Coordinates of C-alpha atoms and ligand atoms in Angstrom, one line a residue:
M1 CA -2.8 -26.2 19.1
A2 CA -4.5 -23.4 21.2
E3 CA -6.9 -24.3 23.9
N4 CA -10.6 -23.8 22.8
C5 CA -9.5 -24.0 19.1
S6 CA -12.5 -23.3 16.9
H7 CA -10.5 -24.4 13.8
N8 CA -11.2 -21.0 12.2
C9 CA -7.7 -19.7 11.5
S10 CA -9.1 -16.4 10.1
S11 CA -10.2 -15.2 13.5
C12 CA -7.1 -16.4 15.4
G13 CA -3.6 -15.0 15.7
E14 CA -2.2 -18.2 17.2
N15 CA 0.8 -19.6 15.3
C16 CA 0.2 -23.3 16.0
S17 CA 1.2 -26.4 14.0
S18 CA -2.3 -27.0 12.7
R19 CA -2.5 -23.5 11.2
K20 CA -3.8 -23.7 7.6
A21 CA -2.2 -20.5 6.4
E22 CA -1.5 -21.6 2.8
S23 CA -5.0 -23.1 2.3
M24 CA -6.5 -19.7 3.2
K25 CA -4.9 -17.9 0.2
K26 CA -7.4 -16.9 -2.5
A27 CA -6.8 -17.3 -6.1
P28 CA -7.0 -14.2 -8.3
H29 CA -9.5 -14.0 -11.2
K30 CA -8.7 -16.7 -13.7
L31 CA -7.9 -14.1 -16.4
S32 CA -5.6 -12.1 -14.1
K33 CA -1.8 -12.4 -14.2
I34 CA 0.0 -10.9 -11.2
R35 CA 3.6 -11.6 -10.6
K36 CA 4.5 -9.7 -7.4
V37 CA 2.2 -8.2 -4.6
V38 CA 3.5 -5.6 -2.1
A39 CA 1.4 -4.2 0.7
V40 CA 2.0 -0.6 2.0
V41 CA 1.1 -0.4 5.7
S42 CA 1.1 2.2 8.4
G43 CA 0.3 2.3 12.1
K44 CA -2.3 5.0 11.8
G45 CA -3.9 7.3 9.2
G46 CA -2.6 10.5 7.8
V47 CA 1.1 9.6 7.7
G48 CA 1.3 9.4 3.9
K49 CA 0.6 5.7 3.2
S50 CA -1.5 6.6 0.1
M51 CA 1.1 9.1 -1.0
T52 CA 3.7 6.3 -0.7
S53 CA 1.6 3.8 -2.6
A54 CA 0.9 6.3 -5.4
M55 CA 4.6 7.4 -5.7
L56 CA 5.8 3.8 -5.6
A57 CA 3.4 2.8 -8.3
S58 CA 4.5 5.8 -10.4
A59 CA 8.2 5.0 -9.9
S60 CA 7.5 1.4 -10.9
S61 CA 5.5 2.4 -14.0
A62 CA 8.2 5.0 -14.9
A63 CA 10.8 2.2 -14.6
G64 CA 8.9 0.2 -17.3
F65 CA 7.1 -2.3 -15.1
R66 CA 3.5 -3.1 -15.7
T67 CA 2.0 -1.8 -12.5
A68 CA -1.3 -2.1 -10.6
L69 CA -2.5 -0.3 -7.5
M70 CA -5.3 -1.7 -5.3
D71 CA -6.8 0.8 -3.0
A72 CA -7.8 -1.4 0.0
D73 CA -8.5 1.7 2.1
I74 CA -12.2 1.2 1.5
T75 CA -13.6 3.8 3.9
G76 CA -10.9 6.4 3.1
P77 CA -10.0 5.9 -0.6
S78 CA -7.7 8.6 -1.9
I79 CA -5.9 7.0 -4.8
P80 CA -8.3 8.0 -7.7
R81 CA -8.2 11.6 -6.6
M82 CA -4.3 11.6 -6.6
F83 CA -4.3 10.3 -10.2
G84 CA -7.1 12.5 -11.3
L85 CA -9.3 9.5 -12.2
K86 CA -12.8 10.6 -13.0
Q87 CA -14.0 7.6 -14.9
R88 CA -15.9 4.7 -13.3
A89 CA -14.9 1.0 -13.4
T90 CA -16.6 -1.0 -16.1
G91 CA -17.5 -4.6 -16.0
G92 CA -18.3 -7.4 -18.5
K93 CA -19.2 -11.0 -18.5
E94 CA -15.8 -12.0 -17.1
G95 CA -15.5 -9.5 -14.3
I96 CA -14.7 -5.9 -13.2
L97 CA -12.0 -4.0 -15.2
P98 CA -9.6 -1.7 -13.4
V99 CA -9.4 1.9 -14.5
L100 CA -6.2 3.1 -16.2
T101 CA -4.2 6.2 -15.2
K102 CA -2.6 8.4 -17.9
G103 CA 0.6 6.4 -17.6
G104 CA -1.2 3.0 -17.7
I105 CA -1.3 2.0 -14.1
Q106 CA -4.2 -0.3 -13.4
V107 CA -6.3 1.0 -10.4
M108 CA -9.2 -0.4 -8.4
S109 CA -10.7 1.6 -5.6
M110 CA -14.1 1.9 -3.9
N111 CA -14.2 5.4 -5.3
V112 CA -14.3 4.2 -9.0
L113 CA -17.3 2.1 -8.0
L114 CA -19.3 4.7 -6.1
D115 CA -21.8 7.0 -8.0
R116 CA -20.1 10.0 -6.4
E117 CA -16.7 10.2 -4.9
D118 CA -18.0 11.9 -1.8
D119 CA -20.5 9.1 -1.0
P120 CA -19.5 7.7 2.4
V121 CA -19.0 4.0 2.9
V122 CA -20.6 3.2 6.2
W123 CA -20.0 -0.5 6.4
R124 CA -19.1 -3.1 9.0
G125 CA -15.7 -4.8 8.9
A126 CA -16.9 -8.1 7.3
L127 CA -18.4 -6.3 4.3
I128 CA -15.2 -4.2 3.9
S129 CA -13.0 -7.3 4.0
G130 CA -15.3 -9.0 1.5
T131 CA -15.0 -6.1 -0.9
V132 CA -11.2 -6.1 -0.7
L133 CA -11.1 -9.8 -1.4
Q134 CA -13.4 -9.2 -4.4
F135 CA -10.8 -6.6 -5.7
W136 CA -8.5 -9.6 -5.8
T137 CA -10.9 -12.4 -7.0
D138 CA -13.4 -10.6 -9.3
V139 CA -11.2 -7.9 -10.9
V140 CA -9.5 -8.8 -14.2
W141 CA -6.0 -7.5 -13.7
D142 CA -4.2 -7.5 -17.0
D143 CA -0.6 -8.9 -16.9
V144 CA 0.8 -7.2 -13.9
D145 CA 4.6 -7.2 -13.0
I146 CA 3.9 -5.7 -9.6
M147 CA 0.8 -4.7 -7.6
F148 CA 0.9 -2.3 -4.7
I149 CA -1.9 -2.5 -2.1
D150 CA -2.7 0.7 -0.2
M151 CA -3.8 -1.0 3.0
P152 CA -6.2 0.4 5.6
P153 CA -4.1 1.8 8.6
G154 CA -3.4 -0.4 11.6
T155 CA -3.7 -4.1 12.3
G156 CA -7.5 -4.6 12.4
D157 CA -9.8 -7.0 10.7
V158 CA -9.3 -5.8 7.1
P159 CA -5.5 -5.8 7.1
L160 CA -5.5 -9.2 8.7
T161 CA -7.8 -10.6 6.0
I162 CA -5.5 -9.3 3.3
F163 CA -2.4 -10.7 5.0
Q164 CA -4.0 -14.1 5.3
S165 CA -5.8 -14.3 2.0
L166 CA -3.5 -12.6 -0.6
P167 CA -0.1 -14.0 -1.6
L168 CA 2.0 -11.0 -0.5
D169 CA 5.6 -10.9 -1.5
G170 CA 6.5 -8.2 0.9
I171 CA 5.5 -5.2 3.1
I172 CA 6.5 -1.6 3.1
V173 CA 6.1 0.3 6.3
V174 CA 5.3 4.0 6.3
T175 CA 5.9 6.1 9.4
T176 CA 6.5 9.8 10.3
P177 CA 9.1 11.2 12.8
Q178 CA 6.4 12.1 15.3
D179 CA 5.1 8.5 15.2
L180 CA 6.5 6.1 17.8
V181 CA 8.7 4.7 15.1
G182 CA 10.2 1.9 17.2
M183 CA 6.8 0.6 18.2
I184 CA 5.1 0.9 14.8
V185 CA 8.0 -0.9 13.0
G186 CA 8.2 -3.5 15.9
K187 CA 4.5 -4.3 15.4
A188 CA 4.9 -4.5 11.6
V189 CA 7.9 -6.8 12.0
K190 CA 6.1 -9.1 14.3
M191 CA 3.0 -9.2 12.1
A192 CA 5.2 -9.9 9.1
D193 CA 7.0 -12.7 10.9
M194 CA 3.7 -14.3 11.9
M195 CA 2.6 -14.3 8.3
N196 CA 6.1 -15.2 7.0
I197 CA 6.3 -12.1 4.7
P198 CA 9.5 -10.0 4.4
I199 CA 9.6 -6.3 5.1
L200 CA 11.0 -4.7 2.0
G201 CA 11.7 -1.3 3.4
I202 CA 10.7 1.6 5.7
V203 CA 9.5 5.0 4.5
E204 CA 10.0 7.9 6.9
N205 CA 7.6 10.4 5.4
M206 CA 7.5 14.1 6.4
S207 CA 11.1 13.5 7.6
Y208 CA 12.3 17.1 7.1
I209 CA 11.8 20.3 5.2
T210 CA 14.4 21.9 3.0
C211 CA 15.1 25.6 3.7
P212 CA 14.1 27.5 0.5
D213 CA 16.9 30.0 1.1
C214 CA 19.9 28.0 2.1
G215 CA 18.9 24.4 1.1
R216 CA 19.6 23.1 4.6
K217 CA 17.5 20.1 5.7
I218 CA 15.6 20.9 8.9
Q219 CA 14.2 18.1 11.0
V220 CA 11.1 19.8 12.3
F221 CA 10.2 16.9 14.6
G222 CA 13.7 16.4 16.0
D223 CA 16.3 13.8 15.1
S224 CA 15.2 10.9 13.0
K225 CA 15.2 7.5 14.7
V226 CA 14.3 5.5 11.7
D227 CA 17.9 4.4 10.8
A228 CA 18.5 3.0 14.3
V229 CA 15.2 1.2 14.3
A230 CA 15.8 -0.2 10.8
L231 CA 19.2 -1.5 11.8
E232 CA 17.8 -3.1 14.9
H233 CA 15.4 -5.1 12.7
G234 CA 17.9 -5.8 10.0
I235 CA 16.0 -3.7 7.4
A236 CA 18.5 -2.2 4.9
N237 CA 16.1 -0.2 2.6
V238 CA 15.1 3.1 4.1
V239 CA 13.9 6.4 2.5
K240 CA 13.4 9.7 4.1
V241 CA 10.8 11.9 2.2
P242 CA 10.6 15.6 3.0
I243 CA 7.4 17.6 3.6
D244 CA 7.1 19.1 0.2
S245 CA 4.0 21.3 -0.5
R246 CA 4.4 20.4 -4.2
L247 CA 3.5 16.8 -3.3
T248 CA 0.3 17.9 -1.6
E249 CA -0.5 20.1 -4.5
A250 CA 0.1 17.4 -7.1
A251 CA -2.0 14.9 -5.1
D252 CA -4.9 17.3 -4.6
S253 CA -4.9 18.2 -8.3
G254 CA -4.7 14.7 -9.6
R255 CA -1.2 15.0 -11.0
I256 CA 0.8 12.8 -8.7
E257 CA 2.0 10.5 -11.6
S258 CA 3.8 13.3 -13.4
F259 CA 5.5 14.6 -10.2
P260 CA 9.0 15.5 -11.4
D261 CA 11.3 14.4 -8.6
N262 CA 10.1 11.1 -7.4
Y263 CA 11.7 10.7 -3.9
Y264 CA 10.9 7.0 -4.0
A265 CA 12.7 6.1 -7.3
D266 CA 15.9 4.6 -5.7
F267 CA 13.9 3.0 -2.9
F268 CA 11.6 1.4 -5.4
G269 CA 14.7 0.2 -7.4
R270 CA 16.0 -1.6 -4.3
V271 CA 12.5 -3.2 -3.7
A272 CA 12.5 -4.4 -7.3
S273 CA 15.9 -5.9 -7.0
T274 CA 15.1 -7.6 -3.7
L275 CA 12.0 -9.1 -5.5
G276 CA 14.2 -10.3 -8.3
M277 CA 12.5 -8.0 -10.9
N278 CA 14.8 -7.0 -13.7
K279 CA 14.3 -4.5 -16.5
Ligands
ADP301 P1 -2.6 8.2 4.7 O1 -2.8 7.3 3.5 O2 -1.5 7.6 5.6 O3 -3.9 8.4 5.5 P2 -2.1 10.3 2.8 O4 -1.1 9.7 1.9 O5 -3.5 10.5 2.4 O6 -2.0 9.6 4.2 O7 -1.5 11.8 3.2 C1 -2.2 12.6 4.1 C2 -2.1 14.1 3.6 O8 -0.7 14.5 3.6 C3 -2.5 14.2 2.1 O9 -3.1 15.5 1.9 C4 -1.2 14.2 1.3 O10 -1.2 14.9 0.1 C5 -0.2 14.9 2.3 N1 1.2 14.4 2.3 C6 1.6 13.1 2.4 N2 2.9 13.1 2.3 C7 3.4 14.3 2.1 C8 4.7 14.9 2.0 N3 5.8 14.2 2.1 N4 4.7 16.3 1.8 C9 3.6 17.0 1.8 N5 2.4 16.5 1.9 C10 2.2 15.2 2.1

């Protein structure tokens, strides 16, 4: 046990024998049924973590799985906008109900609770962590095969609370070529090891552009290092997603779910089979 142990495992990263990891897991709402939970993480903002979460949820739903998407990026929620969700969450005696996308993905986000989507959330960490936990404990998720969690970027207070409190089945790491890929993935691997959660794959977003004239792939940020880093950590599932202005356009206009070429479809298929999900 660490010196000066306060017996409060939630504020401590020490991996000691008296750690009460399992006992810190929260139960979902009693009416929720959620089979698999996957967190989408990144080292910093702006790398396409929400895009990845949205596209993975869309790929999962298109593959016939009952899919949920929890937007845990409380201060920078972008999921409702990407799916064109204008409605607000409703609640009843039993709890809060997620909103549904056109294709039936269940979504909960701070932005479906606010009066206006441009209202800022100026809250301290504890309040933000508490809200994310309520997205798990107080929302009635209806029979979900797989839930994706769009995490806040980095390894701060809120991601730590989610890692410790929710029964995650795996993590997907999103990076870009101009990121320090080795360091970002290394940190994610260590965090995942500490929490005993497998890394299900790495997404290299904005990996290249395709020349509109000759179709050649141009690596604008130089040679990709993601394959070497994945190999080093024994991670077999990697996808490289191009910079595609149609993606930005689809996200900005709320039509991400019907994007025609889902770059993540095969990647999601490998995630699903690793998790033992069959269709
Ligand atoms: P994060 O969640 O990591 O902060 P987002 O998913 O919100 O990042 O993406 C940041 C911006 O980049 C958004 O405007 C999004 O539409 C755009 N974007 C993300 N990935 C791509 C891509 N592969 N091609 C084009 N635009 C992208």
